[in-house]
Short mmCIF file of C-alpha atoms and ligand atoms in Angstrom, two decimals:
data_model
loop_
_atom_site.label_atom_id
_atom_site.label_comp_id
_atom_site.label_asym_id
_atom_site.label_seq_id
_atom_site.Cartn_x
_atom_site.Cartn_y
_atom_site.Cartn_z
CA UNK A 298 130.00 77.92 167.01
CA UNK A 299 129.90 80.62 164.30
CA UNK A 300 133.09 82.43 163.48
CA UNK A 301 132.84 85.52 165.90
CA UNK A 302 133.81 88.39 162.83
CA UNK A 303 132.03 88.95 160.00
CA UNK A 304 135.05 90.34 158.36
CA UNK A 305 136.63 88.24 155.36
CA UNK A 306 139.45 87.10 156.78
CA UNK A 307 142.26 87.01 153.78
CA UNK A 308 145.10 84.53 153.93
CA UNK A 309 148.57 83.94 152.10
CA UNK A 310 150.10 80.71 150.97
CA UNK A 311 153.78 80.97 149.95
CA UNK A 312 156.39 78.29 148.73
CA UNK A 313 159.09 77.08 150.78
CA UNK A 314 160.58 73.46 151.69
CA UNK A 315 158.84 69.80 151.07
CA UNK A 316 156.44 68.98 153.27
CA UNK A 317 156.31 66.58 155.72
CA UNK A 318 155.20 64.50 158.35
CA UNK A 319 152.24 62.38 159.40
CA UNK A 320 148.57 63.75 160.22
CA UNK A 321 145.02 62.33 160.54
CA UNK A 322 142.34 64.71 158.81
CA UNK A 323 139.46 65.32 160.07
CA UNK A 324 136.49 62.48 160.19
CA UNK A 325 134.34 62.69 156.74
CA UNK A 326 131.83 65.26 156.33
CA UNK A 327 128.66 63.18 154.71
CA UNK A 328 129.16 60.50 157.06
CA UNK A 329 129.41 63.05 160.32
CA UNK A 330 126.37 64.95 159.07
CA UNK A 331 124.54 61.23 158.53
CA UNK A 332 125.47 60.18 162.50
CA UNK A 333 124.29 63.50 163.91
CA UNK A 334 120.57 62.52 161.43
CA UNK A 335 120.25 59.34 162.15
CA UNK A 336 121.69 59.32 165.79
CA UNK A 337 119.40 61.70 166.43
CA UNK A 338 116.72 59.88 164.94
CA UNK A 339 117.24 56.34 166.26
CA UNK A 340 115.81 55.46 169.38
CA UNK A 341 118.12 54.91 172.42
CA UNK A 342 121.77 55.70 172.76
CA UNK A 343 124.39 56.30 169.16
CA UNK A 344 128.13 56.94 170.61
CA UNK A 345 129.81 58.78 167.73
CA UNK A 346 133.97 59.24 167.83
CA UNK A 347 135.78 60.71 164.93
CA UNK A 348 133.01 63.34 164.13
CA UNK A 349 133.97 66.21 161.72
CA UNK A 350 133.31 69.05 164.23
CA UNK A 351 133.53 71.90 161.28
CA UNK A 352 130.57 74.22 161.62
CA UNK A 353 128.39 72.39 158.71
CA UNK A 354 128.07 69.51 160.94
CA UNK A 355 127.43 71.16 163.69
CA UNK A 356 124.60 73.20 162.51
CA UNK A 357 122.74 69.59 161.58
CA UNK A 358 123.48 68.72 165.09
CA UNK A 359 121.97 71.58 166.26
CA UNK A 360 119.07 71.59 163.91
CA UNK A 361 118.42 67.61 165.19
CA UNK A 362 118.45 68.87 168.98
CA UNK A 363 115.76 71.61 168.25
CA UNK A 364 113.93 68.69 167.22
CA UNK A 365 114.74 67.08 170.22
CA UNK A 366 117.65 64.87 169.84
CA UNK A 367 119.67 65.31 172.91
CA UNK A 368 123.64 65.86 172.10
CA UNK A 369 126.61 66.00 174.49
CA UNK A 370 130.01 65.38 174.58
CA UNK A 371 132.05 63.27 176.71
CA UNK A 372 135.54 63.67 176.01
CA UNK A 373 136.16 62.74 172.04
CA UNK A 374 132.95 61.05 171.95
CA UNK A 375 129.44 62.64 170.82
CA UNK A 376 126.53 60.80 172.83
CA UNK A 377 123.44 61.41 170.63
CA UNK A 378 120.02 60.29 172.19
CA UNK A 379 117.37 59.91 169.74
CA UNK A 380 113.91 60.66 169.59
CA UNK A 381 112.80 57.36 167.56
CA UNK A 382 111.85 57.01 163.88
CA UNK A 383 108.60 59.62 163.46
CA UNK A 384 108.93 61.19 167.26
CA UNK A 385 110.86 64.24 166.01
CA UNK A 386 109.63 67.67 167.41
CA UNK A 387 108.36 70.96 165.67
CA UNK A 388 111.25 72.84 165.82
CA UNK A 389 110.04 76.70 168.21
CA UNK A 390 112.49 78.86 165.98
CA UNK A 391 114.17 78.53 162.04
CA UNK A 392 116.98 75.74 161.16
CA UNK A 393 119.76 77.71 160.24
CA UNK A 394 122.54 76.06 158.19
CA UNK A 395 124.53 78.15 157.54
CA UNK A 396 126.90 77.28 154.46
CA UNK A 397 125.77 73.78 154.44
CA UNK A 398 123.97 71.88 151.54
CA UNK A 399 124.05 68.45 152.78
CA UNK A 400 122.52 69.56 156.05
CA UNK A 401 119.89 71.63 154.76
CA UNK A 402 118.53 68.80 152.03
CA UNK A 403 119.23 65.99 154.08
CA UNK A 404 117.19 67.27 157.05
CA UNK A 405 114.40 68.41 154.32
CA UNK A 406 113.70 65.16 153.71
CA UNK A 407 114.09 63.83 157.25
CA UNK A 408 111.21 66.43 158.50
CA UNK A 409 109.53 67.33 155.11
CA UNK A 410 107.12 64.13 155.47
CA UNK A 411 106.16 65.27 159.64
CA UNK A 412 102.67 67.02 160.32
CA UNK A 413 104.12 70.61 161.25
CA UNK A 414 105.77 73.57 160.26
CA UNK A 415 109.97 74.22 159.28
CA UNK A 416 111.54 76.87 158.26
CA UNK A 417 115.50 76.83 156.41
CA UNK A 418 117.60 79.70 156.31
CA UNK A 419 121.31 79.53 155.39
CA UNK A 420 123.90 81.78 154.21
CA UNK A 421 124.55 83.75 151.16
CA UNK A 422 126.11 80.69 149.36
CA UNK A 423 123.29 78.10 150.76
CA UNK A 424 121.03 80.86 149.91
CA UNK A 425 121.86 80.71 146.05
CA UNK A 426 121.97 77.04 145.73
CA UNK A 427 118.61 75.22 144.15
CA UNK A 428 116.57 73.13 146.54
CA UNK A 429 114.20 72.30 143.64
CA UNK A 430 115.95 69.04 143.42
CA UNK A 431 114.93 68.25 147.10
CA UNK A 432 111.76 69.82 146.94
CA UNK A 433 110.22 68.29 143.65
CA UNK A 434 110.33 64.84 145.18
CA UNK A 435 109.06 66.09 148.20
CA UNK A 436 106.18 67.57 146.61
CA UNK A 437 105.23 64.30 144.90
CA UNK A 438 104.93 62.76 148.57
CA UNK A 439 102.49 65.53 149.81
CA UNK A 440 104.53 68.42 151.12
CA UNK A 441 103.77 71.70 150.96
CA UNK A 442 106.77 74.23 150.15
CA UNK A 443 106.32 77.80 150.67
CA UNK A 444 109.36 80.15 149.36
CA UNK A 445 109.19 83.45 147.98
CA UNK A 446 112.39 82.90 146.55
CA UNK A 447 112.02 79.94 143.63
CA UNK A 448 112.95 77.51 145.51
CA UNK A 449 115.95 78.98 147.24
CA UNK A 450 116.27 79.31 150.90
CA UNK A 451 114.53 80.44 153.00
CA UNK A 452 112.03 78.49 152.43
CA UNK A 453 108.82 76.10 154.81
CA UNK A 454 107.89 73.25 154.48
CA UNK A 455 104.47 71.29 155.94
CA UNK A 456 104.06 67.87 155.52
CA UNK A 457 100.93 66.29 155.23
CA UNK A 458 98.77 64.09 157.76
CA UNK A 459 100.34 61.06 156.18
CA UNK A 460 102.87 61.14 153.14
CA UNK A 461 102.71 59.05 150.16
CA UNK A 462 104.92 56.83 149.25
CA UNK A 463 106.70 57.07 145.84
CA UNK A 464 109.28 55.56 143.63
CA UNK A 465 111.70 58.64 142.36
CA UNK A 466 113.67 58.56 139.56
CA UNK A 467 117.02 60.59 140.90
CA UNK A 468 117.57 63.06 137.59
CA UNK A 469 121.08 64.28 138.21
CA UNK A 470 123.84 62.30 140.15
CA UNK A 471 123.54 63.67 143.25
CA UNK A 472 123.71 61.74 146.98
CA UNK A 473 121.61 64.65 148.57
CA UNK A 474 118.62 63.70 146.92
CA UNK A 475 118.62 60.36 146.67
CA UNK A 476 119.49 60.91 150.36
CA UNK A 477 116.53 63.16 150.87
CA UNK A 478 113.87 60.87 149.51
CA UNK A 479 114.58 57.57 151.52
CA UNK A 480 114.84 60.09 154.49
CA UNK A 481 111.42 61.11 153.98
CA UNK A 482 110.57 57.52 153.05
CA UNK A 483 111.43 56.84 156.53
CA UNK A 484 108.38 58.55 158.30
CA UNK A 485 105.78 57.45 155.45
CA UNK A 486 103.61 54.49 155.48
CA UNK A 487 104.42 52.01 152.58
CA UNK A 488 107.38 51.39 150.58
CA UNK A 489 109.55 53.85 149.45
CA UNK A 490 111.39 53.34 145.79
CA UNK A 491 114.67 55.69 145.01
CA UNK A 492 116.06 54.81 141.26
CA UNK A 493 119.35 55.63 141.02
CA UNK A 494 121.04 55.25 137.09
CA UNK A 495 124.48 57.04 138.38
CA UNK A 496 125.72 55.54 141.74
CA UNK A 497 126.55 57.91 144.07
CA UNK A 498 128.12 57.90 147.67
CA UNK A 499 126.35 55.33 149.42
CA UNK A 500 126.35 56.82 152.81
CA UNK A 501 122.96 57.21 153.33
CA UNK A 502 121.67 53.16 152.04
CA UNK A 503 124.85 51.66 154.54
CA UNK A 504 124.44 53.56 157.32
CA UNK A 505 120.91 53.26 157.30
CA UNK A 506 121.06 49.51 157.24
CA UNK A 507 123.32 49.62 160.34
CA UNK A 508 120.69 51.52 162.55
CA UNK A 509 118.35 49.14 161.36
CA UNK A 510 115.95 50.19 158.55
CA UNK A 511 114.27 48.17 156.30
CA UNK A 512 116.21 48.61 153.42
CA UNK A 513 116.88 46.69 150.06
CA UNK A 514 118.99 47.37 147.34
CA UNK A 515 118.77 45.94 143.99
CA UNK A 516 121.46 46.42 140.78
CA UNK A 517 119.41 45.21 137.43
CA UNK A 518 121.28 44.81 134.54
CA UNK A 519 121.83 48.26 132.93
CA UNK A 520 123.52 49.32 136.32
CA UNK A 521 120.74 51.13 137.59
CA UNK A 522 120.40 50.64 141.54
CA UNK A 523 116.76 50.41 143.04
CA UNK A 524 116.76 51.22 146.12
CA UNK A 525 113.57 50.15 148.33
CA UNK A 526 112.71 51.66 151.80
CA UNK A 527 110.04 50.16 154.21
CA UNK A 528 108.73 53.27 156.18
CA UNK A 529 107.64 53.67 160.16
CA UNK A 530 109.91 51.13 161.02
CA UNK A 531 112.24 51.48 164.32
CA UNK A 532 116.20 52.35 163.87
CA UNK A 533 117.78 51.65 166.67
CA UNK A 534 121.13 53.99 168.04
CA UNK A 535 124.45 52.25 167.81
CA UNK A 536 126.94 51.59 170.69
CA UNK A 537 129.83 52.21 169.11
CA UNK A 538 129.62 54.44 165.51
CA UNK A 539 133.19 55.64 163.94
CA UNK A 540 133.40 57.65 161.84
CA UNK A 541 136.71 57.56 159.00
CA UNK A 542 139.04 60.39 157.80
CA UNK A 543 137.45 62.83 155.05
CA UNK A 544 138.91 61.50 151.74
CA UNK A 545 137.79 65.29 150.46
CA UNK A 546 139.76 66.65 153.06
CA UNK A 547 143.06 64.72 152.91
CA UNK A 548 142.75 65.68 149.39
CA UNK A 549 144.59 68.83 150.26
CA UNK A 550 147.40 68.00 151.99
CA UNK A 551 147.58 65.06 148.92
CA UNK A 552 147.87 67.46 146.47
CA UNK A 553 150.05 69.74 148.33
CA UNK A 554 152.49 66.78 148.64
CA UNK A 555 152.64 66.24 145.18
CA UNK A 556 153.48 69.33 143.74
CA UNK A 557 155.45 70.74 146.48
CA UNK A 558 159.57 69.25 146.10
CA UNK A 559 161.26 67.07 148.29
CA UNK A 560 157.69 66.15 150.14
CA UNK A 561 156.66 63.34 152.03
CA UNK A 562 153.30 62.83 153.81
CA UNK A 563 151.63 60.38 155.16
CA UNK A 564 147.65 60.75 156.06
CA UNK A 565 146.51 58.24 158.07
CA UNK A 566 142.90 56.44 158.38
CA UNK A 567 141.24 58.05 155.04
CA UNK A 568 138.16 56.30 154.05
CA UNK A 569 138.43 54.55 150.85
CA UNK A 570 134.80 53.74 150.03
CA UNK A 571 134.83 53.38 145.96
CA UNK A 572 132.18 56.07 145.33
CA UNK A 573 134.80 58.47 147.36
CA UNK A 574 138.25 57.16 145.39
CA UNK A 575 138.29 58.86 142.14
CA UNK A 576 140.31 61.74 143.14
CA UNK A 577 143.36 59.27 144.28
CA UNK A 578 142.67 56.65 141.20
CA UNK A 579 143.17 59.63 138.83
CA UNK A 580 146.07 60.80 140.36
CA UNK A 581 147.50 57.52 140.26
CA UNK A 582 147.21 57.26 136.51
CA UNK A 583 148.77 61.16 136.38
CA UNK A 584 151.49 59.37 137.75
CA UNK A 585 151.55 60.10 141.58
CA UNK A 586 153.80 58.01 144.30
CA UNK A 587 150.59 57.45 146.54
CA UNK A 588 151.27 54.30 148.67
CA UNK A 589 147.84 53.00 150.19
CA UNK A 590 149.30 51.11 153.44
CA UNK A 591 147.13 48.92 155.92
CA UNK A 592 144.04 48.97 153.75
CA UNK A 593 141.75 47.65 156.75
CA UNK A 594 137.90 47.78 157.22
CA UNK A 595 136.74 50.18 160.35
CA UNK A 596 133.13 50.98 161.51
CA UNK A 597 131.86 49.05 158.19
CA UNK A 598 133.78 51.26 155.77
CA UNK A 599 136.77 50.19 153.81
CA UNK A 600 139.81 52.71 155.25
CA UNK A 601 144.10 53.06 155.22
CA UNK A 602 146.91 55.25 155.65
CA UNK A 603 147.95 57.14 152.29
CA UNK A 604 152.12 57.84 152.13
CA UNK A 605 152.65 60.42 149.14
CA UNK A 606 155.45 61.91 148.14
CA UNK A 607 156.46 64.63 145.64
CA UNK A 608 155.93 62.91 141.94
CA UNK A 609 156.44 64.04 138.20
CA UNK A 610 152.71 64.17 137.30
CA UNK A 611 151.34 64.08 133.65
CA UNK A 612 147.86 65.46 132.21
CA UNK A 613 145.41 62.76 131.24
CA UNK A 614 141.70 62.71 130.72
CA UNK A 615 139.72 62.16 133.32
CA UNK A 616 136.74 59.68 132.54
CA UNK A 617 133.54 61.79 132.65
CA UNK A 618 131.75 58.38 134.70
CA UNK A 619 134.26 58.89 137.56
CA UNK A 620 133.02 62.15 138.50
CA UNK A 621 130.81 61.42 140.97
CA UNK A 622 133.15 59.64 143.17
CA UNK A 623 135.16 62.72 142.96
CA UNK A 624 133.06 65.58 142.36
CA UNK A 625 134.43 67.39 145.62
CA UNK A 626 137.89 67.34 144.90
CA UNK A 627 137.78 69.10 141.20
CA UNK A 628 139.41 72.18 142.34
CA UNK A 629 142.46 70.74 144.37
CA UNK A 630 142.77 68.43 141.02
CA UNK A 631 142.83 71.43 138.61
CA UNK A 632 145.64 72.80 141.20
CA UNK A 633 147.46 69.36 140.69
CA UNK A 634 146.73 69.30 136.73
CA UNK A 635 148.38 72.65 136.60
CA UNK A 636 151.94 71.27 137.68
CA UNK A 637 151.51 68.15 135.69
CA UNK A 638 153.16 67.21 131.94
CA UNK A 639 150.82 68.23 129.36
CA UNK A 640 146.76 68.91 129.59
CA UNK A 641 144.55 67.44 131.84
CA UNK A 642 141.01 67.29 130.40
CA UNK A 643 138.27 66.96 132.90
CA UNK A 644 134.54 66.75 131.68
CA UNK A 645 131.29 66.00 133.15
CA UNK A 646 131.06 68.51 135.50
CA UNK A 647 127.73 70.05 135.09
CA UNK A 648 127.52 69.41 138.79
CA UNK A 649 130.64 71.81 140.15
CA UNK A 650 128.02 75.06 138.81
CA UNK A 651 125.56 74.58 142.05
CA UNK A 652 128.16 73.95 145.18
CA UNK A 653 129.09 76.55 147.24
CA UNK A 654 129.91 78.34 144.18
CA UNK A 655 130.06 78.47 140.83
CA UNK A 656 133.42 75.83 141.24
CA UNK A 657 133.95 75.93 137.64
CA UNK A 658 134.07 79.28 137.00
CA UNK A 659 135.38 80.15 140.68
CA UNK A 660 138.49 77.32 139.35
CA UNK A 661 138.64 79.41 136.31
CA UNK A 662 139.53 82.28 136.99
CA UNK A 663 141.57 81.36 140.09
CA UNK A 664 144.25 79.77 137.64
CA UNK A 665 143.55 82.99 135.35
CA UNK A 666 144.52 85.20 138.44
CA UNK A 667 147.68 83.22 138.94
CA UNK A 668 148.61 82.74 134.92
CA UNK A 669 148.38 78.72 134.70
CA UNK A 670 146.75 78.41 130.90
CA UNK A 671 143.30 76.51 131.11
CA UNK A 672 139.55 76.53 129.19
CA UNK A 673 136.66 76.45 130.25
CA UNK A 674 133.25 74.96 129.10
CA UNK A 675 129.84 74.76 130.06
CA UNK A 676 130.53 71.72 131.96
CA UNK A 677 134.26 70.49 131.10
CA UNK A 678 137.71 72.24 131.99
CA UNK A 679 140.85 71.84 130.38
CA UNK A 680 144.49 72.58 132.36
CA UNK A 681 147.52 72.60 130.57
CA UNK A 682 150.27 72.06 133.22
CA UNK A 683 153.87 73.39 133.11
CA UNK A 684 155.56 71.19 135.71
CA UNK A 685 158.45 73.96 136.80
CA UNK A 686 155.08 76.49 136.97
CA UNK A 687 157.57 79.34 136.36
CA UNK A 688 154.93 82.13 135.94
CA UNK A 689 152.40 80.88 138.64
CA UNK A 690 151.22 82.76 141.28
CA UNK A 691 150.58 86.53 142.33
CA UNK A 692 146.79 86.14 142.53
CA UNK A 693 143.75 87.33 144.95
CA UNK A 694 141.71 84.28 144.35
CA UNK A 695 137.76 85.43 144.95
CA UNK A 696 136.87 82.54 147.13
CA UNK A 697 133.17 83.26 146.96
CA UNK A 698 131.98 81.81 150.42
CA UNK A 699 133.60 78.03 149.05
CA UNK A 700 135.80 76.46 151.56
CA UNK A 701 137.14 73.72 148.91
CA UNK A 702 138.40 76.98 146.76
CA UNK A 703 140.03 78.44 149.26
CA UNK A 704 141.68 75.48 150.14
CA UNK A 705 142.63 74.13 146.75
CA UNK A 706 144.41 78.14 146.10
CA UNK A 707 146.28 77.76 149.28
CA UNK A 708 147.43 74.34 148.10
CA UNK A 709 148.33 76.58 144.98
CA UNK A 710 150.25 78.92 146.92
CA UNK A 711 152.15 76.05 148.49
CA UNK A 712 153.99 74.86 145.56
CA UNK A 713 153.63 78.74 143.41
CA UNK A 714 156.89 80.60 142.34
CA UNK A 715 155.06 83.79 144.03
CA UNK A 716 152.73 83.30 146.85
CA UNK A 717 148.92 83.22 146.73
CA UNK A 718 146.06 85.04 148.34
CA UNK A 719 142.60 83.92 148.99
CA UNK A 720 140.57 86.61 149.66
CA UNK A 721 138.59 84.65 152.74
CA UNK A 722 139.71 81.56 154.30
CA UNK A 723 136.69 82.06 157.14
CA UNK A 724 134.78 79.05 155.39
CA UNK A 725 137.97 76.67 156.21
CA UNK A 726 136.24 75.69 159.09
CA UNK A 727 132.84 74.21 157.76
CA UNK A 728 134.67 71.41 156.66
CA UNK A 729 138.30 71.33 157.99
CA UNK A 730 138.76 73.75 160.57
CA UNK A 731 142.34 72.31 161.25
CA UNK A 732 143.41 72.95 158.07
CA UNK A 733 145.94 75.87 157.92
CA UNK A 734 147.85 74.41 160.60
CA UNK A 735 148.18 70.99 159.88
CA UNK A 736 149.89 72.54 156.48
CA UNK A 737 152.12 74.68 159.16
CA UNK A 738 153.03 71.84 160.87
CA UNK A 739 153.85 69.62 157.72
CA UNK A 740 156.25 72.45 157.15
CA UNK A 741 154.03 74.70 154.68
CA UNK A 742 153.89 78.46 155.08
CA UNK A 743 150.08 80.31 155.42
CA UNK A 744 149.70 83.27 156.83
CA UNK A 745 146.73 85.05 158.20
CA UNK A 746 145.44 88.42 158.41
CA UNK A 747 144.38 89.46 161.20
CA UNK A 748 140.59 90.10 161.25
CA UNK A 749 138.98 93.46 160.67
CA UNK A 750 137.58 95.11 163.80
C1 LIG B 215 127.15 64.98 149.61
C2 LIG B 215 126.84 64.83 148.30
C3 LIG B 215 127.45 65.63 147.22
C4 LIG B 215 128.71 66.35 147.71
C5 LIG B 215 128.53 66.99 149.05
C6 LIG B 215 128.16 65.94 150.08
C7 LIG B 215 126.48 64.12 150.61
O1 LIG B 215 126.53 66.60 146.80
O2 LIG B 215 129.11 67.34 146.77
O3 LIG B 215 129.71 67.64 149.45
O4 LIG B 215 126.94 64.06 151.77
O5 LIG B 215 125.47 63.48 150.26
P1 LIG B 215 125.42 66.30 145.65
O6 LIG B 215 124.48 65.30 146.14
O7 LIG B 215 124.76 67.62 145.40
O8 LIG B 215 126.24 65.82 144.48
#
């Protein structure tokens, strides 16, 4: 399910009424990825509904049946039959994942501790992001890597007859590889320790625990969360697995309420796990009107219906500790900070360099392309906002491969005295393929070029 042109595929985002109206957005990304791993991992039957089918996901689910998960839809519901824990098969041909990160580190893990042969390829983007952090851990548990590119894809991996158990010290706050090691944990003999001093999404430990690992989690009394794996044991597939609205997705249409006038959305069903909130808690202290309505628990995961309407926003500092819980929705924030009262300073962001792209510098000169005044440091960003935004706009935004960019400069465009080009919206559709017309039909205007032929 690739896009069939290899043309960029520009698009225009021009103000116009408020928006509004009521949508769902699409199921969450980590979580869709997680049931097409562990579904496919699990023994017996895992019925998925709500799955995020943007072409990251599907490119794990395809990577999981060439290691012989077996995958078919029946109406809006994915059947996945597993394999069982440490019965996955050599894969005959690459694992090609395209523009996705999550699926390529997640699935290193889950077949970097098995007795053959894998080889990763990816895109341009995936191709420039560092798998060291994956691969380092990895290492430590007896698997060989073989890349001539410092570890960057493509790269092989061989595990070894039987891997070795270790407790891993996560260095940077990042869910992939704390996500990576227990995965691999999972087909070694022997406990397997992750240490984690920054919490990150917890995705991986939860649902993990609901297909029935052996897994313990402790807090001690600095914070830090040990996390302890028993490996070999049997996960069993779940009847009945839903999965919630993408809280980085709905972030769009959010932000796109709030800046736009006379708007009035509602998004219903967005999953409001706490280490996915810190995009709406800071936009709650900038001020927002988001009502959270029917705050309910579904499939295990806290979720509810979020009614926003157009608000006078003002810039505040964003605590540096609550950017993992956010670290997705930077961009569309810097597009909110830029129509707020005064400067919004966001630090901490060290992590934003090695996404799909550069995001900080990508953000940068986005706003610098459409004259909003901002800095930028080696890992902080500062916006000053003018709320009327009577100069913004005009820009070709250079996406660089980044669907949250070209997304967040659409949002832009939305809300912009003169409209707003991204210069490829093609990678819309790894995460939220839906995307240009649910803005349509919330009243927003994006056009699209038609694609080169
Ligand atoms: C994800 C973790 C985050 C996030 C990504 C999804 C996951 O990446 O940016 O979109 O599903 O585990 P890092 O682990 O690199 O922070």
């Amino acid at each position: 399910m690739h896009s069939d042109s290899h043309a960029p595929r520009p698009m225009t985002a021009r103000g116009g009424n408020g928006l509004s109206g009521t949508a769902r957005v699409p199921g969450d990304k980590s979580i869709s990825h997680r049931a097409f791993l562990f579904g496919g991992l699990a023994s017996g039957t895992t019925r998925v509904t709500g799955l995020l089918e943007g072409e990251d996901v599907l490119a794990t689910g395809r990577a999981m049946q060439a290691m012989g998960a077996l995958i078919r839809k029946e109406g809006d519901v994915y059947v996945v039959e597993g394999v069982g824990n440490g019965c996955l098969l050599e894969p005959e041909d690459v694992l090609d994942f395209g523009n996705a990160g999550t699926g390529a580190r997640l699935t290193m893990g889950l077949v970097g501790s098995y007795h053959f042969g894998t080889t990763f390829v990816g895109d341009a983007s995936l191709s420039k992001r560092p798998m060291g952090r994956v691969l380092d851990p990895l290492r430590e548990m007896g698997v060989q890597v073989v890349s001539r590119s410092k570890g960057r894809l493509p790269l092989s991996l061989h595990g070894p007859k039987a891997a070795t158990p270790i407790e891993y010290r996560v260095p940077m706050a990042s869910a992939q590889v704390k996500s990576a090691v227990l995965l691999a944990g999972l087909n070694t003999p022997g406990i397997t320790t992750v240490v984690e001093p920054v919490m990150t999404r917890d995705h991986t430990e939860k649902m993990l625990e609901g297909f029935g690992a052996a897994i313990e989690i402790e807090t001690d009394g600095d914070g830090v969360r040990h996390i302890r794996l028993e490996g070999q044991g049997e996960l069993k597939g779940l009847a009945d697995f839903q999965v919630p609205g993408d809280p980085s997705s709905a972030a769009f249409p959010i932000v796109a309420a709030l800046i736009v006038p006379g708007s009035d959305v509602t998004i219903e069903n967005v999953l409001m796990n706490p280490t996915r909130t810190g995009l709406v808690e800071t936009l709650l202290e900038m001020g927002a009107s988001i009502e959270i309505i029917d705050r309910r628990t579904e499939g295990g995961e806290d979720v509810a219906d979020l009614r926003v309407r157009h608000s006078e926003l003002r810039g505040i500092e964003v605590p540096p500790d609550r950017a993992p819980s956010m670290i997705d929705e930077y961009p569309v924030l810097a597009i909110a900070a830029a129509f707020a009262k005064g400067r919004t300073v966001m630090r901490g962001l060290d992590e934003l360099r090695v996404k799909e792209s550069d995001r900080l510098s990508a953000v940068a000169a986005g706003l610098a392309a459409n004259n909003i005044a901002h800095e930028e440091g080696e890992d902080w960003l500062i916006v000053e906002g003018d709320p009327d935004g009577a100069a913004y706009g005009g820009g070709i935004v250079v996406t660089h491969l980044d669907h949250r960019i070209a997304m967040s400069f659409l949002v832009l465009g939305l809300a912009a005295k003169s409209p707003v080009t991204v210069d490829d919206g093609r990678m819309i559709a790894t995460s939220f393929p839906d995307f240009p017309d649910m803005m349509r039909r919330f009243g927003g205007t994006i056009e699209e070029a038609a694609p080169d032929r």
